[in-house]
Coordinates of C-alpha atoms in Angstrom, one line a residue:
M1 CA 0.1 -0.1 0.1
N2 CA 1.0 3.4 -0.6
P3 CA 1.8 5.2 2.8
A4 CA 0.8 8.6 1.2
A5 CA -2.5 7.3 0.1
S6 CA -3.5 6.0 3.3
A7 CA -2.4 8.8 5.3
P8 CA -5.1 11.0 6.9
R9 CA -6.1 14.5 5.5
R10 CA -4.9 17.3 7.4
A11 CA -5.7 21.1 7.2
R12 CA -3.1 23.0 5.1
V13 CA -2.1 26.0 7.3
R14 CA 1.2 27.7 6.1
A15 CA 3.5 28.0 9.1
P16 CA 4.4 31.6 10.0
E17 CA 8.1 32.5 9.9
L18 CA 10.4 32.4 12.9
I19 CA 11.3 35.7 14.5
G20 CA 13.1 36.4 17.7
K21 CA 15.0 39.6 18.8
G22 CA 17.4 37.5 20.8
G23 CA 18.5 35.6 17.9
W24 CA 19.7 31.7 17.6
L25 CA 21.5 29.4 20.1
N26 CA 22.8 26.2 19.4
T27 CA 23.6 26.7 15.8
G28 CA 27.0 28.0 15.9
D29 CA 25.9 31.5 15.2
T30 CA 23.8 30.5 12.1
S31 CA 20.5 31.8 11.9
Y32 CA 17.7 30.0 10.1
T33 CA 14.3 30.5 8.4
L34 CA 11.6 27.9 7.7
A35 CA 12.6 27.8 4.2
D36 CA 16.2 26.5 5.4
L37 CA 14.3 23.7 7.1
R38 CA 12.0 22.5 4.2
G39 CA 12.1 18.9 3.8
R40 CA 12.7 18.3 7.5
I41 CA 9.8 17.6 10.1
V42 CA 9.9 20.7 12.2
I43 CA 8.8 20.5 15.9
L44 CA 8.2 23.9 17.7
D45 CA 8.4 23.9 21.3
F46 CA 7.2 27.1 23.1
W47 CA 8.8 26.9 26.5
T48 CA 9.9 29.5 29.3
F49 CA 12.7 28.2 31.3
C50 CA 10.8 29.1 34.8
C51 CA 7.9 26.7 33.9
I52 CA 8.0 23.3 35.3
N53 CA 5.9 21.8 32.6
C54 CA 8.0 23.2 30.2
L55 CA 10.9 21.3 31.7
H56 CA 9.1 17.8 32.0
V57 CA 8.5 18.3 27.9
L58 CA 12.2 18.9 27.4
D59 CA 12.6 15.4 28.8
E60 CA 9.6 13.7 27.1
L61 CA 11.3 15.0 24.1
R62 CA 14.8 13.6 24.6
E63 CA 13.9 10.0 23.1
L64 CA 12.3 11.5 20.1
E65 CA 15.0 13.6 19.2
E66 CA 17.3 11.0 19.3
K67 CA 15.5 8.5 17.5
H68 CA 14.4 10.8 14.6
R69 CA 17.7 13.0 14.5
D70 CA 18.1 12.6 10.7
T71 CA 14.4 13.8 9.8
V72 CA 13.0 15.9 12.9
V73 CA 14.3 19.3 13.8
I74 CA 13.2 20.3 17.3
I75 CA 13.3 24.3 17.7
G76 CA 12.7 25.7 21.1
V77 CA 11.2 28.8 20.9
H78 CA 11.9 30.7 24.3
S79 CA 8.8 32.9 25.2
P80 CA 9.6 34.5 28.5
K81 CA 7.1 34.9 31.4
F82 CA 9.1 36.9 33.8
V83 CA 11.3 40.0 32.9
H84 CA 14.4 38.1 33.9
E85 CA 13.8 35.5 31.3
A86 CA 13.9 38.2 28.5
E87 CA 17.7 38.5 29.2
H88 CA 19.3 36.9 26.6
Q89 CA 22.2 35.7 28.9
A90 CA 19.3 34.3 31.3
V91 CA 18.3 32.2 28.0
V92 CA 22.0 30.9 27.2
D93 CA 22.4 29.8 30.9
A94 CA 19.0 27.9 30.9
V95 CA 19.9 26.3 27.5
E96 CA 23.0 24.9 29.0
R97 CA 21.2 24.1 32.7
Y98 CA 18.8 21.9 31.3
E99 CA 20.9 20.3 28.6
V100 CA 18.8 21.6 25.5
H101 CA 20.3 19.7 22.6
H102 CA 18.4 21.3 19.8
P103 CA 18.5 25.0 18.3
V104 CA 16.7 27.5 20.2
L105 CA 15.1 31.0 19.1
D106 CA 15.2 33.6 21.7
D107 CA 12.0 35.3 21.2
P108 CA 11.9 38.1 24.3
E109 CA 9.1 40.1 22.6
L110 CA 6.7 37.2 22.0
A111 CA 6.8 37.9 18.4
T112 CA 6.6 34.2 17.1
W113 CA 4.2 33.3 20.2
K114 CA 1.9 35.8 18.7
Q115 CA 2.4 34.5 15.1
Y116 CA 1.3 31.1 16.2
A117 CA -1.5 32.3 18.6
V118 CA -0.2 30.2 21.5
R119 CA -1.8 30.6 24.6
A120 CA 0.2 28.5 27.2
W121 CA 3.6 27.2 28.1
P122 CA 4.5 24.7 27.0
T123 CA 2.8 24.3 23.5
L124 CA 4.4 22.0 20.8
V125 CA 3.4 22.8 16.9
V126 CA 4.3 20.4 14.4
I127 CA 5.3 21.5 10.8
D128 CA 5.6 18.9 7.9
P129 CA 8.3 19.0 5.3
E130 CA 6.3 21.2 3.1
G131 CA 6.1 24.1 5.7
Y132 CA 2.4 23.5 6.8
I133 CA 1.2 23.3 10.3
V134 CA -0.3 19.7 11.1
A135 CA -0.7 19.5 14.6
Q136 CA -0.7 21.6 18.0
H137 CA -0.4 20.3 21.4
A138 CA -0.5 22.2 24.8
G139 CA 0.9 20.8 28.1
E140 CA 2.4 17.6 28.9
G141 CA 1.9 14.1 27.9
H142 CA 1.9 14.2 24.1
A143 CA 5.4 12.7 23.2
H144 CA 3.7 9.3 22.4
A145 CA 1.2 11.4 19.9
I146 CA 3.9 13.3 18.2
A147 CA 6.1 10.2 17.8
R148 CA 3.4 8.5 16.0
L149 CA 2.6 11.5 13.7
V150 CA 6.4 11.8 12.8
E151 CA 6.3 8.2 11.9
E152 CA 3.2 9.1 9.4
L153 CA 5.0 12.1 8.1
E154 CA 8.1 10.3 7.4
A155 CA 6.5 7.5 5.3
E156 CA 4.1 10.3 3.7
H157 CA 6.6 12.4 2.5
A158 CA 9.3 9.9 1.5
A159 CA 6.7 8.6 -0.8
K160 CA 6.1 12.0 -2.0
G161 CA 10.0 12.8 -2.3
T162 CA 9.7 15.8 0.0
L163 CA 11.5 14.4 2.9
R164 CA 15.0 15.2 3.3
R165 CA 17.5 13.5 5.7
G166 CA 20.5 14.5 7.0
D167 CA 22.4 16.2 10.0
G168 CA 20.4 19.0 11.8
P169 CA 21.3 22.6 12.6
Y170 CA 22.4 21.6 16.0
V171 CA 25.7 22.7 17.0
A172 CA 26.9 22.0 20.7
P173 CA 28.4 24.9 22.6
A174 CA 31.9 24.6 24.0
P175 CA 32.1 23.1 27.5
V176 CA 33.3 25.4 30.5
A177 CA 35.7 24.2 33.2
T178 CA 34.1 25.1 36.6
D179 CA 33.9 23.1 40.0
L180 CA 30.4 23.8 39.9
R181 CA 27.9 24.1 37.1
F182 CA 24.6 25.6 38.1
P183 CA 24.4 24.2 41.4
G184 CA 20.8 24.1 42.9
K185 CA 20.9 23.8 47.1
A186 CA 23.2 23.5 49.7
L187 CA 23.5 21.8 53.2
V188 CA 25.9 22.1 56.0
L189 CA 27.2 18.8 57.3
P190 CA 27.6 17.6 60.9
S191 CA 31.5 17.6 60.0
G192 CA 31.4 21.5 58.8
N193 CA 31.7 20.8 55.1
V194 CA 29.1 22.1 52.8
L195 CA 27.0 19.5 50.5
V196 CA 25.8 20.9 47.3
S197 CA 23.6 19.5 44.5
D198 CA 25.5 20.3 41.2
S199 CA 22.4 19.8 39.2
T200 CA 23.6 20.1 35.5
R201 CA 26.4 17.7 36.2
H202 CA 24.1 15.2 37.8
Q203 CA 26.2 14.8 41.1
L204 CA 26.3 16.0 44.7
V205 CA 29.5 17.8 45.6
E206 CA 31.2 18.0 49.3
L207 CA 33.2 21.1 49.7
A208 CA 35.4 22.2 52.4
A209 CA 34.2 24.5 55.3
D210 CA 35.4 27.3 53.0
G211 CA 32.6 26.7 50.4
E212 CA 35.2 26.4 47.7
S213 CA 37.7 23.5 47.8
V214 CA 36.4 20.3 46.5
V215 CA 36.4 17.1 49.0
R216 CA 34.6 14.7 46.9
R217 CA 32.2 14.2 44.2
I218 CA 29.0 11.7 44.7
G219 CA 27.5 10.3 41.6
N220 CA 29.3 9.2 38.2
G221 CA 28.1 12.6 36.3
E222 CA 25.7 10.9 34.0
R223 CA 22.1 11.4 33.9
G224 CA 20.5 8.1 35.4
F225 CA 18.6 6.2 38.0
G226 CA 21.3 3.9 39.2
P227 CA 23.0 3.5 42.8
D228 CA 25.7 5.8 41.3
S229 CA 23.8 8.3 39.3
F230 CA 21.2 11.2 39.7
S231 CA 19.4 13.4 37.2
E232 CA 19.5 16.9 37.9
P233 CA 19.2 16.7 41.9
Q234 CA 18.0 19.8 43.8
G235 CA 17.0 19.9 47.7
L236 CA 19.0 18.4 50.5
A237 CA 17.8 17.7 54.1
L238 CA 19.6 16.3 56.8
L239 CA 18.0 13.6 59.0
P240 CA 18.2 13.2 62.7
D241 CA 20.4 10.0 62.0
G242 CA 22.6 11.9 60.1
R243 CA 22.0 10.8 56.7
V244 CA 21.0 13.2 53.7
V245 CA 17.7 13.0 52.0
V246 CA 18.0 14.4 48.3
A247 CA 15.4 15.6 46.1
D248 CA 16.5 13.8 42.6
T249 CA 14.3 16.3 40.6
V250 CA 14.2 14.6 37.1
N251 CA 14.2 11.0 38.3
H252 CA 11.0 12.0 40.5
A253 CA 12.5 10.5 43.4
L254 CA 14.0 10.7 46.8
R255 CA 17.3 9.3 47.4
V256 CA 19.3 9.0 50.9
L257 CA 23.2 9.7 51.0
D258 CA 25.1 8.0 53.8
P259 CA 27.9 10.7 54.1
A260 CA 30.0 8.2 56.0
T261 CA 30.0 5.6 53.0
G262 CA 28.9 7.5 49.9
A263 CA 26.2 5.1 49.7
V264 CA 22.9 6.2 48.0
E265 CA 19.5 4.4 47.9
T266 CA 16.3 5.5 46.7
V267 CA 13.6 5.8 49.5
A268 CA 10.5 7.1 47.6
G269 CA 9.4 7.3 44.1
T270 CA 9.7 4.7 41.4
G271 CA 11.4 6.8 38.8
R272 CA 8.4 7.5 36.8
Q273 CA 6.3 10.9 36.7
W274 CA 3.0 11.0 38.7
W275 CA -0.1 11.7 36.6
Q276 CA -3.5 12.5 37.4
G277 CA -5.5 9.5 38.7
S278 CA -2.2 7.8 40.2
P279 CA -2.1 7.0 43.8
T280 CA -1.4 9.9 46.3
A281 CA -0.4 8.0 49.0
G282 CA 1.3 4.4 50.0
P283 CA 4.4 2.5 50.4
A284 CA 7.1 5.3 49.4
R285 CA 8.8 3.1 46.8
E286 CA 5.6 2.4 44.9
V287 CA 4.2 5.8 44.5
D288 CA 4.9 8.0 41.6
L289 CA 6.2 11.6 42.3
S290 CA 6.7 14.6 40.1
S291 CA 9.7 16.8 40.0
P292 CA 10.6 17.1 43.9
W293 CA 12.4 20.3 44.0
D294 CA 13.1 20.9 47.8
V295 CA 13.2 18.7 51.1
A296 CA 13.0 19.5 54.6
W297 CA 12.8 17.8 58.0
W298 CA 9.9 19.2 60.1
R299 CA 7.5 17.7 62.6
G300 CA 8.9 14.1 62.4
R301 CA 8.7 13.8 58.6
V302 CA 10.3 15.0 55.4
W303 CA 8.3 17.5 53.8
I304 CA 8.5 17.8 49.8
A305 CA 7.9 20.5 47.7
M306 CA 6.6 18.7 44.8
A307 CA 7.0 21.4 42.1
G308 CA 5.7 19.1 39.4
V309 CA 2.2 19.1 40.6
H310 CA 2.0 22.2 42.8
Q311 CA 1.7 20.4 45.9
L312 CA 3.6 19.4 49.4
W313 CA 3.9 16.0 50.0
T314 CA 5.6 14.0 53.0
W315 CA 7.7 11.0 53.4
D316 CA 7.6 9.3 57.0
P317 CA 10.6 7.2 57.4
E318 CA 9.4 5.5 60.1
S319 CA 6.2 4.0 58.3
D320 CA 7.8 4.3 54.8
T321 CA 5.1 5.9 53.1
V322 CA 4.4 9.1 51.3
A323 CA 1.4 11.2 51.1
V324 CA -0.1 14.4 49.8
A325 CA 0.0 17.2 52.7
A326 CA -1.2 20.2 51.0
G327 CA -2.5 21.5 47.7
T328 CA -4.9 20.4 44.9
T329 CA -2.8 20.3 42.0
N330 CA -4.3 23.7 40.6
E331 CA -1.5 26.2 40.0
G332 CA -2.3 29.5 41.8
L333 CA -2.3 31.2 45.2
V334 CA -5.0 30.3 47.3
D335 CA -4.6 30.0 51.4
G336 CA -6.8 28.1 54.0
P337 CA -6.9 24.5 55.1
A338 CA -4.0 22.1 53.8
A339 CA -6.2 20.2 51.4
E340 CA -7.7 23.1 49.7
A341 CA -4.6 25.4 49.1
W342 CA -3.4 26.3 45.8
F343 CA 0.7 26.4 45.1
A344 CA 2.4 27.2 41.9
Q345 CA 5.7 25.4 42.0
P346 CA 6.7 25.4 45.4
S347 CA 10.7 24.9 45.2
G348 CA 12.4 26.0 48.4
L349 CA 11.6 25.1 52.2
A350 CA 13.1 25.9 55.7
A351 CA 11.7 24.7 59.2
A352 CA 11.3 26.9 62.1
G353 CA 9.5 26.1 64.9
D354 CA 5.8 25.7 64.4
R355 CA 6.3 27.2 60.7
L356 CA 7.5 25.6 57.3
W357 CA 8.3 28.4 55.0
I358 CA 7.8 27.9 51.4
A359 CA 9.3 29.8 48.3
D360 CA 6.4 29.4 45.9
S361 CA 8.2 30.5 42.7
E362 CA 5.5 31.0 40.1
T363 CA 3.4 33.1 42.1
S364 CA 6.5 35.1 43.3
A365 CA 5.6 34.4 47.0
L366 CA 6.7 33.5 50.1
R367 CA 4.3 31.3 52.3
W368 CA 4.2 29.1 55.1
V369 CA 2.5 25.9 56.7
E370 CA 1.4 25.8 60.3
P371 CA -0.5 23.4 62.2
V372 CA -4.2 24.1 63.1
E373 CA -4.7 24.5 67.1
G374 CA -6.5 21.5 68.6
E375 CA -7.0 19.7 65.5
G376 CA -4.5 16.9 65.5
D377 CA -2.6 16.7 62.2
A378 CA -4.5 19.3 60.3
Y379 CA -2.4 22.2 58.7
A380 CA -3.2 25.7 57.1
I381 CA -1.3 27.5 54.5
R382 CA -0.8 31.4 55.0
T383 CA 0.9 33.9 52.4
A384 CA 3.3 36.4 53.7
V385 CA 4.5 38.2 50.6
G386 CA 2.9 37.5 47.1
S387 CA -0.6 38.1 45.2
G388 CA -0.8 35.6 42.4
L389 CA 0.8 34.1 38.9
F390 CA 1.0 37.5 37.1
D391 CA 2.4 40.2 39.6
F392 CA 6.1 40.3 40.5
G393 CA 8.9 42.8 40.9
H394 CA 11.3 44.2 43.2
R395 CA 9.6 46.3 46.0
D396 CA 10.4 46.4 49.7
G397 CA 8.3 47.7 52.7
A398 CA 4.9 46.6 53.9
A399 CA 4.5 42.6 53.4
D400 CA 1.1 43.1 51.8
Q401 CA 2.6 45.5 49.1
A402 CA 6.2 43.9 48.8
L403 CA 7.2 42.2 45.4
L404 CA 9.4 39.2 44.6
Q405 CA 10.6 37.6 41.4
H406 CA 10.5 33.9 41.1
P407 CA 12.1 32.9 44.4
L408 CA 13.7 29.5 44.9
G409 CA 15.3 29.5 48.3
V410 CA 14.2 30.3 51.8
T411 CA 16.4 30.4 55.1
V412 CA 15.5 31.1 58.6
L413 CA 17.9 33.5 60.2
P414 CA 19.2 33.6 63.8
D415 CA 16.4 36.3 64.9
G416 CA 13.7 34.4 63.3
S417 CA 13.2 36.3 60.3
V418 CA 13.5 34.8 56.7
A419 CA 15.9 35.3 54.1
V420 CA 14.8 34.7 50.7
C421 CA 16.6 34.1 47.7
D422 CA 14.9 36.1 45.2
T423 CA 16.2 34.3 42.1
Y424 CA 15.0 36.4 39.2
N425 CA 15.9 39.7 41.0
H426 CA 19.2 38.4 41.4
A427 CA 18.7 39.5 45.1
L428 CA 18.9 38.5 49.0
R429 CA 15.7 39.6 50.4
R430 CA 14.5 39.4 54.3
Y431 CA 11.1 39.1 55.6
D432 CA 10.5 40.0 59.1
P433 CA 7.3 38.1 60.7
V434 CA 7.3 40.6 63.7
T435 CA 7.0 43.8 61.8
G436 CA 5.5 42.5 58.6
E437 CA 8.4 44.3 56.5
V438 CA 10.4 43.2 53.5
S439 CA 13.9 44.6 52.9
T440 CA 16.9 43.9 50.8
L441 CA 20.0 42.3 52.1
A442 CA 22.1 42.1 49.0
T443 CA 22.0 42.5 45.3
D444 CA 24.2 41.4 42.4
L445 CA 23.8 37.8 43.1
R446 CA 23.2 35.8 39.8
E447 CA 20.1 33.6 40.2
P448 CA 20.5 32.8 43.8
S449 CA 18.8 29.4 44.6
D450 CA 19.4 28.7 48.1
A451 CA 21.6 29.8 51.2
V452 CA 22.8 28.4 54.2
L453 CA 24.0 29.9 57.4
V454 CA 27.5 29.3 58.3
G455 CA 28.4 31.0 61.8
E456 CA 27.8 34.7 61.3
D457 CA 27.9 34.4 57.7
I458 CA 25.5 33.3 55.0
L459 CA 26.5 31.0 52.1
V460 CA 24.5 31.8 48.9
V461 CA 24.2 29.5 46.2
E462 CA 24.7 31.7 43.0
S463 CA 23.4 29.2 40.5
A464 CA 24.4 31.0 37.3
R465 CA 27.9 32.2 38.5
H466 CA 28.4 28.3 39.5
R467 CA 29.6 29.0 42.8
L468 CA 29.0 29.7 46.5
T469 CA 29.2 33.2 47.7
R470 CA 30.0 34.2 51.6
L471 CA 28.3 37.1 52.6
R472 CA 28.3 38.9 56.1
L473 CA 24.7 39.4 57.3
P474 CA 24.5 43.0 57.0
E475 CA 22.8 45.0 60.0
E476 CA 21.2 47.4 57.4
A477 CA 19.0 46.8 54.3
V478 CA 20.2 47.8 50.7
R479 CA 18.1 50.5 49.5
V480 CA 16.8 49.5 45.8
E481 CA 14.3 51.3 43.7
S482 CA 11.0 49.7 43.6
V483 CA 10.0 47.9 40.4
A484 CA 6.9 46.3 39.8
H485 CA 5.8 44.1 36.7
R486 CA 2.8 41.9 35.2
T487 CA 3.6 39.0 33.1
R488 CA 4.3 40.0 29.4
R489 CA 1.6 38.4 27.9
A490 CA -1.0 40.8 26.1
A491 CA -4.5 40.2 27.6
T492 CA -7.2 38.7 25.1
E493 CA -10.1 41.0 24.9
V494 CA -13.5 39.5 25.4
A495 CA -17.0 40.8 25.0
P496 CA -19.1 41.5 28.2
G497 CA -21.7 38.9 28.9
T498 CA -21.3 35.2 28.1
L499 CA -18.0 33.7 26.7
R500 CA -17.9 30.4 25.0
L501 CA -15.0 28.5 26.2
D502 CA -13.9 25.6 24.1
V503 CA -11.0 23.3 24.9
V504 CA -9.9 21.7 21.6
F505 CA -8.9 17.8 21.7
R506 CA -8.7 15.4 19.1
A507 CA -7.3 12.0 19.9
P508 CA -4.1 11.3 18.1
T509 CA -4.5 8.9 15.2
G510 CA -4.8 5.3 16.3
Q511 CA -6.2 6.2 19.5
K512 CA -9.6 6.8 21.0
L513 CA -10.9 8.5 24.1
D514 CA -10.8 6.2 27.0
D515 CA -14.2 6.0 28.8
R516 CA -14.1 2.5 30.0
Y517 CA -14.0 3.7 33.8
G518 CA -16.2 6.7 33.4
P519 CA -15.6 10.2 31.7
S520 CA -12.5 10.5 29.8
T521 CA -12.2 14.4 30.1
R522 CA -12.2 16.8 32.8
L523 CA -12.5 20.7 32.6
Q524 CA -12.2 23.0 35.6
V525 CA -12.5 26.8 35.4
S526 CA -12.1 29.3 38.1
S527 CA -11.0 32.9 37.9
T528 CA -9.0 35.9 39.4
P529 CA -10.6 37.7 40.9
P530 CA -13.4 35.0 41.6
E531 CA -15.8 37.9 41.2
L532 CA -15.0 38.0 37.3
L533 CA -17.3 35.0 36.7
A534 CA -20.8 35.1 37.7
G535 CA -21.5 31.8 36.3
G536 CA -19.6 28.6 34.8
A537 CA -16.9 28.2 37.4
G538 CA -16.4 24.8 38.6
Q539 CA -15.4 21.2 37.5
G540 CA -17.3 19.1 34.6
T541 CA -16.5 16.4 32.3
D542 CA -17.5 18.5 29.1
L543 CA -14.4 20.1 27.2
F544 CA -16.7 23.3 26.6
R545 CA -18.3 25.6 29.0
E546 CA -20.7 28.9 28.8
L547 CA -18.9 31.2 31.1
V548 CA -20.9 34.5 32.2
L549 CA -18.6 37.6 32.9
A550 CA -19.9 39.7 35.7
E551 CA -20.7 43.2 35.4
G552 CA -18.3 45.7 36.7
V553 CA -15.3 43.6 36.8
T554 CA -13.2 44.6 33.4
E555 CA -10.3 42.5 33.7
G556 CA -8.6 39.3 35.4
V557 CA -7.6 35.9 34.6
L558 CA -9.0 32.8 33.8
H559 CA -7.8 29.6 35.3
V560 CA -8.6 26.8 33.0
A561 CA -7.4 23.1 33.6
A562 CA -8.1 20.4 31.0
M563 CA -7.6 16.5 31.0
A564 CA -8.3 13.9 28.6
A565 CA -7.5 10.4 28.6
S566 CA -6.9 8.3 25.4
C567 CA -5.9 4.7 24.7
D568 CA -4.5 2.7 21.8
D569 CA -7.5 1.8 19.4
D570 CA -6.6 -1.7 18.8
P571 CA -9.4 -4.4 19.1
E572 CA -6.8 -7.2 19.1
N573 CA -5.2 -5.9 22.3
E574 CA -6.6 -6.9 25.4
Y575 CA -4.6 -4.4 27.7
P576 CA -4.0 -1.2 25.3
A577 CA -1.6 1.5 26.2
C578 CA -3.2 4.4 27.7
H579 CA -2.1 8.2 27.9
M580 CA -3.0 11.3 29.7
H581 CA -3.1 14.6 28.2
Q582 CA -3.3 17.5 30.3
Q583 CA -2.9 21.2 30.6
D584 CA -3.3 24.4 32.9
W585 CA -3.9 27.8 31.2
G586 CA -4.0 31.3 32.9
V587 CA -5.5 33.6 30.3
P588 CA -5.3 37.3 31.1
V589 CA -8.5 38.9 30.0
R590 CA -9.8 42.3 29.6
V591 CA -13.6 42.8 28.9
A592 CA -14.3 45.2 26.2
D593 CA -17.1 46.0 23.6
G594 CA -16.1 44.2 20.3
G595 CA -14.1 41.7 22.2
T596 CA -14.3 37.8 21.0
E597 CA -17.2 35.8 22.3
R598 CA -15.4 32.4 21.9
L599 CA -12.1 31.5 23.7
P600 CA -10.5 28.3 21.9
L601 CA -7.7 26.6 23.9
V602 CA -6.0 23.9 22.0
L603 CA -5.1 20.6 24.2
A604 CA -4.3 18.5 21.0
G605 CA -5.3 19.1 17.5
L606 CA -6.0 22.2 15.3
A607 CA -8.4 25.1 16.6
D608 CA -11.2 25.5 14.1

């Protein structure tokens, strides 16, 4: 049979040109147009380096990228959310930090993002060898569908003579020799030495008490899940018995290091990423985790900042179990009872007395967990600094007005105040719970991600300078000019009254919706402020919704979370493989006469 003749018909939409003021990375200083790539299957990955879902997709694409290297060109289109992410050097650093082995177009002004009408990080767009868009996917979990589509396109265009094989445009940058490479977190060992997670080199490094001299390296330096390997480790915490628990982030696992012997064992996680519908409690090595970013020992358990699903989990070494402790998996900033709270990539933890402090990175917030008095093992979530997903900046003063920008680390200081590694502001900030004031302790720190106390000094992990920097704790704050920002995305103008929301999902070729155990789709809608929606909020199983916009509220953000389950459509297979597709959107909207009355969001397929 002629493969081209049996291929499904696809919409013929010409792909817009690739434009990015920041230029190209990983191409040896060569710029490319789509015409230069004609004959290859091009996959555009719209990403930004703050986004945990984008980092998941980078890992999902690695196998496809290697298997189809002679026919497929993946191009990362870096589209910033935060102001810091629009800095070219920051993009250069991120490409190395996360081992991006394909060309990247730096698009600080979101020019290509707008041309492709992208609405979410991450979004994948597939362009065929003739330059036409044939598929679009938002969120995670689409690698299997794209791999199937790539095989179809290879067969179709080989038969037509429009497929061109050969080496792609990727040119690896020259390696740089440093003792550390994008270190993540640090810990002072009982010996006085400092243990550092050397994330990009997939190792732990023990430094002498000076924070500079290398004593030993733990791990073979290769990405892996064996007894002598890690994959982008981050958080470190000391257990009561002197061992160290490690957040092995991209392995979706907790490991424990015995500093005396150097032995490493897995204590929680399976190495697989958690997906909706998976168990949320149980034997520690039988439950999937999702990008654990930091860990802390508090109230007899290890608390885990589970960045990948916007939650806090715990590991109880005594019972050898894990469980969700706080968060719903919805992304945002909502306080209250732990089970109802919303987080957004919690990335730093620090325990002190009856509070567990949290750096909630995507909401640019400092938050804490506290026990609820008289209610046993119940906890509540509170916010000290931060207001939501789209407001950030560098502003000192009263905590309810202060602004941070994507903080990754927290450290409790001797006086009970909290130092915040304000990562994208390149600063060390301080929050005083007594006065409710926020100040700046130090600036000119390149992407600080953690800090530890050493005597009267504080040792800061300067991740993007590949070093630890020792500072004297200043008695007075640094004066900094206040700067406030909102996310760089333009708001969508919507008409007053009723807004039709459509989530576009078409099951990939060879698959069908999986409704064997009930509805195969789920849609949840909310808004900031909540008063924006007079009707249509809540959860349902249809991928469409009539939203009613309240009178008098002129702008806000629609929070949309969609999920669809599909399985292989093979009647001969008694146990078909099943796949989960999911994405959260935060869509800034402005109510205006003449605005759109329909909001399509693409989960998988092409919008009508």
